């Protein structure tokens, strides 16, 4: 099973994000509204027994509910090429704290440490050779985007099945935050 841990987003917020999707960027593959999420930790392929240990570790974690606000848009690039267009997250120490707790729990469950710095975001589109000018225009246009705050009251272990067009995500387990 291919797994990741993420924050599931309420429908109202998803619809607001979908409102940002814009046809004017050739090379952008927009994420469908049902797939929007905020990744806390990518896990990857796991065996059944390991998935169980991961579930136990996450279930044992005690975290607090907190508010979260999506704001701004940006891009990630690899080797000078933009690969992802995303909506950002306002500075959020409780979110970082939760992410760190999840990282610790998963390492205890036997996963290798995540080397990449946590940059909270919601991917809006994946990019294949998208024109820089169009991306810059998009970022400029939506720079002031700011959603209503949401209450994060659980986090979710998702499985992901890679499809031809888009991945299909299934919420496997929800872990409540107190
Ligand atoms: O939340 P986003 O969309 O940024 O790109 C994948 C997605 O990120 C990422 O995990 C999230 C849920 O699928 N992902 C996929 N393969 C990955 C890998 N090998 C990966 N992240 C790190 N390493």
Short mmCIF file of C-alpha atoms and ligand atoms in Angstrom, two decimals:
data_model
loop_
_atom_site.label_atom_id
_atom_site.label_comp_id
_atom_site.label_asym_id
_atom_site.label_seq_id
_atom_site.Cartn_x
_atom_site.Cartn_y
_atom_site.Cartn_z
CA UNK A 1 0.00 0.00 0.00
CA UNK A 2 1.21 3.46 -0.85
CA UNK A 3 0.53 5.70 2.15
CA UNK A 4 0.77 9.30 3.26
CA UNK A 5 -0.43 11.34 6.23
CA UNK A 6 -2.35 14.51 5.48
CA UNK A 7 -4.93 17.02 6.58
CA UNK A 8 -8.20 16.51 4.84
CA UNK A 9 -9.85 19.77 3.77
CA UNK A 10 -13.53 20.68 4.19
CA UNK A 11 -15.60 20.93 1.03
CA UNK A 12 -16.17 24.66 1.23
CA UNK A 13 -12.45 25.23 1.26
CA UNK A 14 -11.90 22.75 -1.56
CA UNK A 15 -14.40 24.60 -3.66
CA UNK A 16 -12.67 27.85 -2.95
CA UNK A 17 -9.37 26.31 -4.03
CA UNK A 18 -10.98 24.95 -7.17
CA UNK A 19 -11.93 28.54 -7.95
CA UNK A 20 -8.22 29.27 -8.31
CA UNK A 21 -7.76 26.59 -10.99
CA UNK A 22 -7.37 28.42 -14.20
CA UNK A 23 -7.29 27.22 -17.77
CA UNK A 24 -4.66 29.69 -18.86
CA UNK A 25 -1.56 27.64 -18.00
CA UNK A 26 -0.69 25.10 -20.69
CA UNK A 27 1.30 22.26 -19.12
CA UNK A 28 -0.61 22.44 -15.81
CA UNK A 29 -2.41 19.30 -14.66
CA UNK A 30 -4.90 20.61 -12.13
CA UNK A 31 -5.58 18.44 -9.10
CA UNK A 32 -9.25 17.41 -8.98
CA UNK A 33 -11.20 18.90 -6.08
CA UNK A 34 -11.61 15.52 -4.34
CA UNK A 35 -7.83 15.12 -4.17
CA UNK A 36 -6.88 18.36 -2.41
CA UNK A 37 -5.03 17.75 0.86
CA UNK A 38 -2.20 19.12 2.96
CA UNK A 39 0.53 16.48 3.20
CA UNK A 40 2.10 16.09 6.64
CA UNK A 41 4.30 13.13 5.74
CA UNK A 42 4.75 11.05 2.61
CA UNK A 43 5.31 7.39 3.57
CA UNK A 44 5.31 5.46 0.30
CA UNK A 45 4.95 1.74 -0.33
CA UNK A 46 4.46 -0.34 2.80
CA UNK A 47 3.79 -3.97 3.61
CA UNK A 48 0.65 -4.85 5.55
CA UNK A 49 2.50 -5.42 8.84
CA UNK A 50 4.27 -2.10 8.53
CA UNK A 51 1.02 -0.29 7.78
CA UNK A 52 -0.29 -1.71 11.05
CA UNK A 53 2.68 -0.41 13.00
CA UNK A 54 2.24 2.97 11.39
CA UNK A 55 -1.42 2.99 12.34
CA UNK A 56 -0.59 2.07 15.95
CA UNK A 57 2.06 4.78 16.17
CA UNK A 58 -0.30 7.43 14.78
CA UNK A 59 -3.17 6.31 16.98
CA UNK A 60 -0.97 6.65 20.07
CA UNK A 61 -0.05 10.23 19.21
CA UNK A 62 -1.76 12.89 21.32
CA UNK A 63 -2.24 16.14 19.49
CA UNK A 64 -4.35 19.25 19.95
CA UNK A 65 -6.86 20.71 17.50
CA UNK A 66 -5.82 24.04 15.97
CA UNK A 67 -6.93 26.60 13.38
CA UNK A 68 -5.37 26.74 9.92
CA UNK A 69 -5.57 29.36 7.20
CA UNK A 70 -4.56 28.87 3.60
CA UNK A 71 -3.06 31.97 2.08
CA UNK A 72 -1.02 32.90 -0.95
CA UNK A 73 0.13 30.76 -3.85
CA UNK A 74 3.57 29.69 -5.03
CA UNK A 75 5.58 27.14 -6.96
CA UNK A 76 8.13 24.44 -6.22
CA UNK A 77 10.90 23.93 -8.72
CA UNK A 78 13.38 21.16 -9.39
CA UNK A 79 16.53 21.88 -11.37
CA UNK A 80 15.20 25.31 -12.27
CA UNK A 81 11.89 24.00 -13.59
CA UNK A 82 8.59 24.62 -11.86
CA UNK A 83 7.00 21.29 -10.93
CA UNK A 84 4.13 22.18 -8.65
CA UNK A 85 1.75 25.07 -8.15
CA UNK A 86 0.33 25.35 -4.63
CA UNK A 87 -1.69 27.32 -2.14
CA UNK A 88 0.32 28.22 0.94
CA UNK A 89 -0.42 28.14 4.66
CA UNK A 90 -0.18 31.04 7.09
CA UNK A 91 2.52 30.64 9.74
CA UNK A 92 1.22 27.98 12.08
CA UNK A 93 3.34 26.69 15.01
CA UNK A 94 0.71 24.07 16.08
CA UNK A 95 0.78 22.64 12.55
CA UNK A 96 4.58 22.39 12.69
CA UNK A 97 4.34 20.81 16.11
CA UNK A 98 1.89 18.19 14.85
CA UNK A 99 4.07 17.46 11.84
CA UNK A 100 7.10 17.00 14.09
CA UNK A 101 5.15 14.63 16.36
CA UNK A 102 4.07 12.58 13.36
CA UNK A 103 7.65 12.45 12.11
CA UNK A 104 8.84 11.18 15.50
CA UNK A 105 6.02 8.62 15.71
CA UNK A 106 6.80 7.30 12.23
CA UNK A 107 10.50 7.02 12.95
CA UNK A 108 9.65 5.03 16.05
CA UNK A 109 7.54 2.81 13.83
CA UNK A 110 10.69 2.14 11.83
CA UNK A 111 10.55 4.60 8.94
CA UNK A 112 13.69 6.36 7.76
CA UNK A 113 13.73 10.08 8.62
CA UNK A 114 12.24 12.52 6.11
CA UNK A 115 15.15 14.62 4.88
CA UNK A 116 13.14 17.32 3.19
CA UNK A 117 12.11 20.39 5.13
CA UNK A 118 8.38 20.60 5.84
CA UNK A 119 6.85 23.29 3.65
CA UNK A 120 3.11 23.15 4.26
CA UNK A 121 1.11 23.57 1.07
CA UNK A 122 -1.88 22.29 -0.88
CA UNK A 123 -0.92 21.26 -4.40
CA UNK A 124 -3.18 22.85 -6.98
CA UNK A 125 -1.46 21.63 -10.13
CA UNK A 126 1.49 19.59 -11.31
CA UNK A 127 3.46 21.22 -14.06
CA UNK A 128 5.10 19.89 -17.21
CA UNK A 129 6.97 22.62 -19.02
CA UNK A 130 4.54 25.34 -18.02
CA UNK A 131 5.52 28.76 -19.33
CA UNK A 132 7.27 30.89 -16.69
CA UNK A 133 5.34 33.96 -17.74
CA UNK A 134 1.99 32.26 -17.22
CA UNK A 135 3.03 30.96 -13.81
CA UNK A 136 4.31 34.34 -12.74
CA UNK A 137 1.01 35.84 -13.86
CA UNK A 138 -0.93 33.28 -11.83
CA UNK A 139 1.15 33.86 -8.72
CA UNK A 140 0.78 37.60 -9.05
CA UNK A 141 -2.95 37.36 -9.61
CA UNK A 142 -3.56 35.16 -6.56
CA UNK A 143 -0.94 36.51 -4.22
CA UNK A 144 -3.57 37.96 -1.94
CA UNK A 145 -5.63 34.78 -1.80
CA UNK A 146 -6.65 34.07 1.78
CA UNK A 147 -9.24 31.50 2.79
CA UNK A 148 -11.38 31.50 5.93
CA UNK A 149 -9.61 29.70 8.78
CA UNK A 150 -10.63 26.07 9.31
CA UNK A 151 -10.47 24.02 12.51
CA UNK A 152 -8.17 21.02 12.16
CA UNK A 153 -9.72 18.42 14.43
CA UNK A 154 -8.19 15.28 13.00
CA UNK A 155 -5.47 14.13 10.65
CA UNK A 156 -5.75 11.27 8.20
CA UNK A 157 -3.78 8.31 6.90
CA UNK A 158 -4.45 8.11 3.17
CA UNK A 159 -3.71 5.38 0.70
CA UNK A 160 -2.99 6.37 -2.84
CA UNK A 161 -3.43 4.40 -6.02
CA UNK A 162 -1.64 5.96 -8.95
CA UNK A 163 -3.85 6.28 -12.00
CA UNK A 164 -3.08 7.26 -15.57
CA UNK A 165 -4.50 10.74 -15.18
CA UNK A 166 -4.77 11.31 -11.43
CA UNK A 167 -4.07 9.41 -8.24
CA UNK A 168 -7.07 8.02 -6.35
CA UNK A 169 -6.82 8.74 -2.61
CA UNK A 170 -8.71 6.86 0.07
CA UNK A 171 -8.93 8.08 3.68
CA UNK A 172 -7.99 4.88 5.53
CA UNK A 173 -7.94 6.10 9.15
CA UNK A 174 -8.79 9.39 10.85
CA UNK A 175 -6.95 10.30 14.05
CA UNK A 176 -8.77 12.80 16.25
CA UNK A 177 -7.01 15.81 17.76
CA UNK A 178 -8.27 16.80 21.20
O1 LIG B 1 0.98 17.02 -1.12
P1 LIG B 1 1.72 17.04 -2.39
O2 LIG B 1 0.82 17.04 -3.58
O3 LIG B 1 2.78 18.07 -2.47
O4 LIG B 1 3.72 14.56 -4.52
C1 LIG B 1 3.07 13.71 -3.60
C2 LIG B 1 2.03 14.43 -2.79
O5 LIG B 1 2.54 15.70 -2.42
C3 LIG B 1 4.05 13.32 -2.53
O6 LIG B 1 3.23 12.88 -1.48
C4 LIG B 1 1.98 13.57 -1.52
C5 LIG B 1 0.85 12.60 -1.48
O7 LIG B 1 0.90 11.73 -2.58
N1 LIG B 1 4.98 12.30 -2.97
C6 LIG B 1 4.79 11.34 -3.90
N2 LIG B 1 5.89 10.58 -4.03
C7 LIG B 1 6.80 11.07 -3.16
C8 LIG B 1 8.13 10.70 -2.81
N3 LIG B 1 8.76 9.69 -3.37
C9 LIG B 1 6.23 12.16 -2.48
N4 LIG B 1 6.87 12.85 -1.55
C10 LIG B 1 8.13 12.47 -1.27
N5 LIG B 1 8.74 11.43 -1.85
#
